Amino acid sequence: MTCTDAELVDKVCKGDMDAFSVLIGKYSNAVYGVAYGKLGVFIPHKTLPKRFLLKPIANYPT
């Protein structure tokens, strides 16, 4: 069974790092694309998607 993004975020808020890995895998290319579009250079830093997704998840109502 696959989870929706909302279900994955709920799991992340409860400490499920596997769910966070799924979100990172799903959205990392999009994060790199947005960064490239805004900055005009590719940033090959593995923590970029994690940092980008942590703030909205931290503000997610539980």
PDB file of C-alpha atoms in Angstrom:
ATOM      1  CA  MET A   1       0.000   0.000   0.000  1.00  0.00           C
ATOM      2  CA  THR A   2       1.357   3.411  -0.911  1.00  0.00           C
ATOM      3  CA  CYS A   3       0.796   6.439   1.280  1.00  0.00           C
ATOM      4  CA  THR A   4      -0.336   9.871   0.217  1.00  0.00           C
ATOM      5  CA  ASP A   5       2.013  12.779   0.804  1.00  0.00           C
ATOM      6  CA  ALA A   6      -0.146  13.918   3.725  1.00  0.00           C
ATOM      7  CA  GLU A   7       0.131  10.473   5.308  1.00  0.00           C
ATOM      8  CA  LEU A   8       3.890  10.499   4.812  1.00  0.00           C
ATOM      9  CA  VAL A   9       4.158  13.927   6.440  1.00  0.00           C
ATOM     10  CA  ASP A  10       2.067  12.693   9.380  1.00  0.00           C
ATOM     11  CA  LYS A  11       4.463   9.788   9.768  1.00  0.00           C
ATOM     12  CA  VAL A  12       7.488  12.093   9.573  1.00  0.00           C
ATOM     13  CA  CYS A  13       5.980  14.284  12.303  1.00  0.00           C
ATOM     14  CA  LYS A  14       5.795  11.158  14.447  1.00  0.00           C
ATOM     15  CA  GLY A  15       9.474  10.429  13.852  1.00  0.00           C
ATOM     16  CA  ASP A  16       9.315   7.979  10.947  1.00  0.00           C
ATOM     17  CA  MET A  17      12.549   8.613   9.061  1.00  0.00           C
ATOM     18  CA  ASP A  18      11.678   6.007   6.421  1.00  0.00           C
ATOM     19  CA  ALA A  19       8.693   8.158   5.452  1.00  0.00           C
ATOM     20  CA  PHE A  20      11.013  11.167   5.229  1.00  0.00           C
ATOM     21  CA  SER A  21      13.297   9.217   2.912  1.00  0.00           C
ATOM     22  CA  VAL A  22      10.324   8.455   0.676  1.00  0.00           C
ATOM     23  CA  LEU A  23       9.455  12.166   0.467  1.00  0.00           C
ATOM     24  CA  ILE A  24      13.081  13.053  -0.272  1.00  0.00           C
ATOM     25  CA  GLY A  25      13.211  10.468  -3.046  1.00  0.00           C
ATOM     26  CA  LYS A  26       9.949  11.710  -4.494  1.00  0.00           C
ATOM     27  CA  TYR A  27      10.751  15.434  -4.488  1.00  0.00           C
ATOM     28  CA  SER A  28      14.544  15.795  -4.630  1.00  0.00           C
ATOM     29  CA  ASN A  29      14.627  16.354  -8.401  1.00  0.00           C
ATOM     30  CA  ALA A  30      11.976  19.067  -8.091  1.00  0.00           C
ATOM     31  CA  VAL A  31      13.948  20.776  -5.321  1.00  0.00           C
ATOM     32  CA  TYR A  32      17.102  20.766  -7.415  1.00  0.00           C
ATOM     33  CA  GLY A  33      15.104  22.120 -10.356  1.00  0.00           C
ATOM     34  CA  VAL A  34      13.679  25.019  -8.343  1.00  0.00           C
ATOM     35  CA  ALA A  35      17.120  25.850  -6.936  1.00  0.00           C
ATOM     36  CA  TYR A  36      18.624  25.801 -10.412  1.00  0.00           C
ATOM     37  CA  GLY A  37      15.817  27.946 -11.791  1.00  0.00           C
ATOM     38  CA  LYS A  38      16.228  30.548  -9.040  1.00  0.00           C
ATOM     39  CA  LEU A  39      20.018  30.588  -8.852  1.00  0.00           C
ATOM     40  CA  GLY A  40      21.005  29.665 -12.383  1.00  0.00           C
ATOM     41  CA  VAL A  41      23.586  27.145 -11.144  1.00  0.00           C
ATOM     42  CA  PHE A  42      23.317  23.526 -10.119  1.00  0.00           C
ATOM     43  CA  ILE A  43      23.970  22.907  -6.430  1.00  0.00           C
ATOM     44  CA  PRO A  44      25.140  19.295  -6.033  1.00  0.00           C
ATOM     45  CA  HIS A  45      24.610  19.203  -2.286  1.00  0.00           C
ATOM     46  CA  LYS A  46      22.813  16.132  -0.966  1.00  0.00           C
ATOM     47  CA  THR A  47      21.267  17.968   1.987  1.00  0.00           C
ATOM     48  CA  LEU A  48      19.500  20.556  -0.182  1.00  0.00           C
ATOM     49  CA  PRO A  49      16.243  18.568  -0.563  1.00  0.00           C
ATOM     50  CA  LYS A  50      16.262  17.659   3.130  1.00  0.00           C
ATOM     51  CA  ARG A  51      16.668  21.267   4.192  1.00  0.00           C
ATOM     52  CA  PHE A  52      14.014  22.391   1.736  1.00  0.00           C
ATOM     53  CA  LEU A  53      11.454  19.887   3.038  1.00  0.00           C
ATOM     54  CA  LEU A  54      12.201  20.184   6.761  1.00  0.00           C
ATOM     55  CA  LYS A  55      10.778  23.679   7.249  1.00  0.00           C
ATOM     56  CA  PRO A  56       7.269  22.960   5.897  1.00  0.00           C
ATOM     57  CA  ILE A  57       7.155  19.667   7.768  1.00  0.00           C
ATOM     58  CA  ALA A  58       8.230  21.389  10.986  1.00  0.00           C
ATOM     59  CA  ASN A  59       5.327  23.831  10.565  1.00  0.00           C
ATOM     60  CA  TYR A  60       2.809  21.087   9.743  1.00  0.00           C
ATOM     61  CA  PRO A  61      -0.032  20.980  12.274  1.00  0.00           C
ATOM     62  CA  THR A  62      -0.108  17.743  14.238  1.00  0.00           C
TER      63      THR A  62
END
